[in-house]
Amino acid sequence: MGKKVLMKGNEAIGEAAITAGCRHFFGYPITPQSELPAYLAKRMPQEGGVFLQGESEVASVNMVYGASSAGVRVMTSSSSPGVSLKQEGISYMVGAELPALVCNVQRAGPGLGTIQPAQSDYFQATKGGGHGDYNIIVLSPSSVQEIVDMVRMAFDLADTYRNPCMLLTDGMLGQLMEPVDFGDYKPMVFEKPWALTGCKGRPKNTVTSIYIQPERMEEHNLKLQKKFAAIREKEQRWEELSLSDDTEILVVAHGTMARIVKSAMKEAQEQGVKVGVIRPITVWPFPEKAFRNLRNIQTVLVVEMSAGQMLEDVKLSINGRLPVHFFGRMGGMVPTVEQILSQIMSLRKSPAKL
Amino acid sequence: MEKVFEKPVSIDEKHFSYCAGCTHGIIHRLIAESIDELGIRERTVGVSPVGCAVFAYEFFNFDCVGAAHGRAPAVATGIKRSRPDCIVFTYQGDGDLAAIGTAEIVHAATRGEKITVIFVNNAIYGMTGGQMAPTTLIGQYSETTPYGRKAELHGFPIKVSEMLSTLEGAQFIQRVTVMNPASVIKAKQAIKKAFKNQVDGKGFNLVEILSTCPSCWGMAPLKALDWLKENMIPVFPLGVYKDRDAGEAAGAKAEE
C-alpha cells in the first residue's frame, strides 16, 4: 500500500481520475465543487492532459460527448443546477453508447437553492435524468477514500458498459479533508474499435443516437435495456453493518448520510437497541438484493438529506413486507446523530407507527 | 476513354435525402472534393447537426458523429482537443448555429479552436417545416411569421460572419453562395481554404454559405436562386470577413 495523503474530497476526485487514466476534463465552475476544476487546471497540464473550462455546462458536457466519441477517458463535474443542464448530453451519450464520468457534488434545490449539501438529486441521478428510457450507473461514496476508489471504478464500469457513470456525492464530502491512499492501482485498458480516430485502414465509424425508423429505434432501445438489465444483475453493491438474525430495526442511508447514521446506530446499540444498517453503494442499480432476506427485522427507517427519494426504492425492494419510515432534512440542513437516534428510539417503542 | 469527372471518395454510396432543388448536395460535394484534394479523408472527423443535415454522416465517407442541436462546435472541440491530428469540421444550419448554438459557436471562435465550420444559411428552419430562423429576413414569411418577420416583434436577422469576425480567435471567415456556377467555384475555394488552414494548424475557420430552401420558401428551385440573389445578398454581403493571413485589419471585403 502507498502512503496516505490528506486531501479534500473534490481534489481527490481529480487525482483519482488522473490515476484512472483520464486526461480530459471539460467543466464549468459551480459551488461546492469548484476545488475539482481548480485542481485539474493545475494537474492536467503536468500530465500532458487537457483541462478546458467551457462556456456553460451544456457546452462542457457536449465537449465530453465529443472527446468520448474520439475514444479517450473523459469526465466533467458540476453541482445540482449545473447537472440539470448536463442532462442533455448525458441522454445523448447513453443513446450513442459513449462512456464518461459525470460527478455531481450535490447542493440543495430546487432552483438555485443553496450551496450546502443535499441528496435531493437522487431521483434525477437514478431514474434517468434526461429524456428517453435509460439509466446510468450511480456510485455514492461515504468517505474521501471511497471517492478515490469509486472514481476509478466508475471509469472502468463506464468503459465496460459503454454508458456514462455518475459519482453522486455532496458538498459535505466534497469539502471534507481525510487521509487517502492511492495505492498502486492500474486502470483497465479497453479496445475502442468504434471510436472516431480517422478511418485509415478501416471502414468509416459513425457515432449517433438517431434511428429515424421506429422499428430500428425500438431495436436500439431493446439493446440498451438488455445492457441495463445486465448491470442490474451484476453491479449491485452495498455495505451491511450489524445485520444479524436478531436485528430488529434496519436503517438505510447512503453517502454522507450513512456516516452519520452509523454513529447513531452505535449509540442506539449502546442503549441495547438491536439496530443494523444497509448502505447502498450503487444507488443505480439499487441494491434490491440486500433486502431479500430481512430475517427478524421488524421495521425500517430511511434517512436522507431530501424529502424522501431513495425511500421509494427501499419501499419497492421491501415490497410491503415491513413498515418503512422516513426521516430527512432539506435545504442544506443535515440530520444529526441525536435526531436519528431519537427516531430509532421511537421505532423501538412502536415499530409499526412513527 | 479518359475519366475526367467522378464522385469524390469522401462521398458515400447513399442517396441524398434532400428535397429537389436544395443546395445541401452541392455543398456536401464541395466539402468532399476539398477533403479528397487535401488528402485528409482518413483523418477527418465530421460533426453533423440537428436540422436538414442531421444525416450528413450517411452521405460522407469518413468518421462522423451526430451532435445535439447547436452543440456541434462543443462536440468538435472535444474531438479536436482529444485528437489534435484529426481534421474536425462541423456542418451546421442557421437555426443550429445562430439560435440554439450561439454560445457554442461564439466561444469556439473565441478560443480559436482549430476546427472548420461549414455554416449553411438559408434563412429558415427546413427540417421542422419552415419556421422563422435567426437569419430570416425582415418581411419574410415563415410558419411562425405568417405575417412576415417584423423587427419590432421578432428582431433583426443575425449576421454571423460579421459578428464572429470581431473575435480575435477567428482565423478565417468568408461568406459565399452556391447560386450559380461561378459562385460555386468561389465557394469551393473558400471551403478548401478553411480546411487547408486547419491542416496548417490554424483556426478558427468558418465559411458561411447562402443557400436556398425551395420547399420551405414555397418557390421553384430556379426562382429560389433568384430570390437569394435579390433578397439575401443585400442583407448578407458576400466576401472575406476575416483572414489573419491577410492582416488583422483586413475587415470586410464585399464582392458585389
Short mmCIF file of C-alpha atoms in Angstrom, two decimals, chain A residues 257 260-261 263-264 267 303 305 327-329 333-344:
data_model
loop_
_atom_site.label_atom_id
_atom_site.label_comp_id
_atom_site.label_asym_id
_atom_site.label_seq_id
_atom_site.Cartn_x
_atom_site.Cartn_y
_atom_site.Cartn_z
CA MET A 257 -25.82 10.42 5.44
CA ILE A 260 -23.99 9.97 10.45
CA VAL A 261 -26.39 7.03 10.58
CA SER A 263 -22.79 6.95 14.63
CA ALA A 264 -26.48 6.92 15.58
CA GLU A 267 -25.25 4.97 20.21
CA VAL A 303 -32.64 8.67 6.40
CA MET A 305 -30.88 14.77 3.07
CA PHE A 327 -36.57 10.93 8.39
CA GLY A 328 -34.98 13.66 6.32
CA ARG A 329 -33.88 17.25 6.31
CA MET A 333 -29.74 21.02 6.62
CA VAL A 334 -28.19 17.73 7.72
CA PRO A 335 -29.91 15.25 10.09
CA THR A 336 -27.92 14.99 13.32
CA VAL A 337 -26.92 11.88 15.26
CA GLU A 338 -29.29 12.95 18.06
CA GLN A 339 -32.23 13.34 15.68
CA ILE A 340 -31.64 9.94 14.07
CA LEU A 341 -31.14 8.32 17.47
CA SER A 342 -34.44 9.76 18.62
CA GLN A 343 -36.15 8.30 15.52
CA ILE A 344 -34.64 4.89 16.25
#
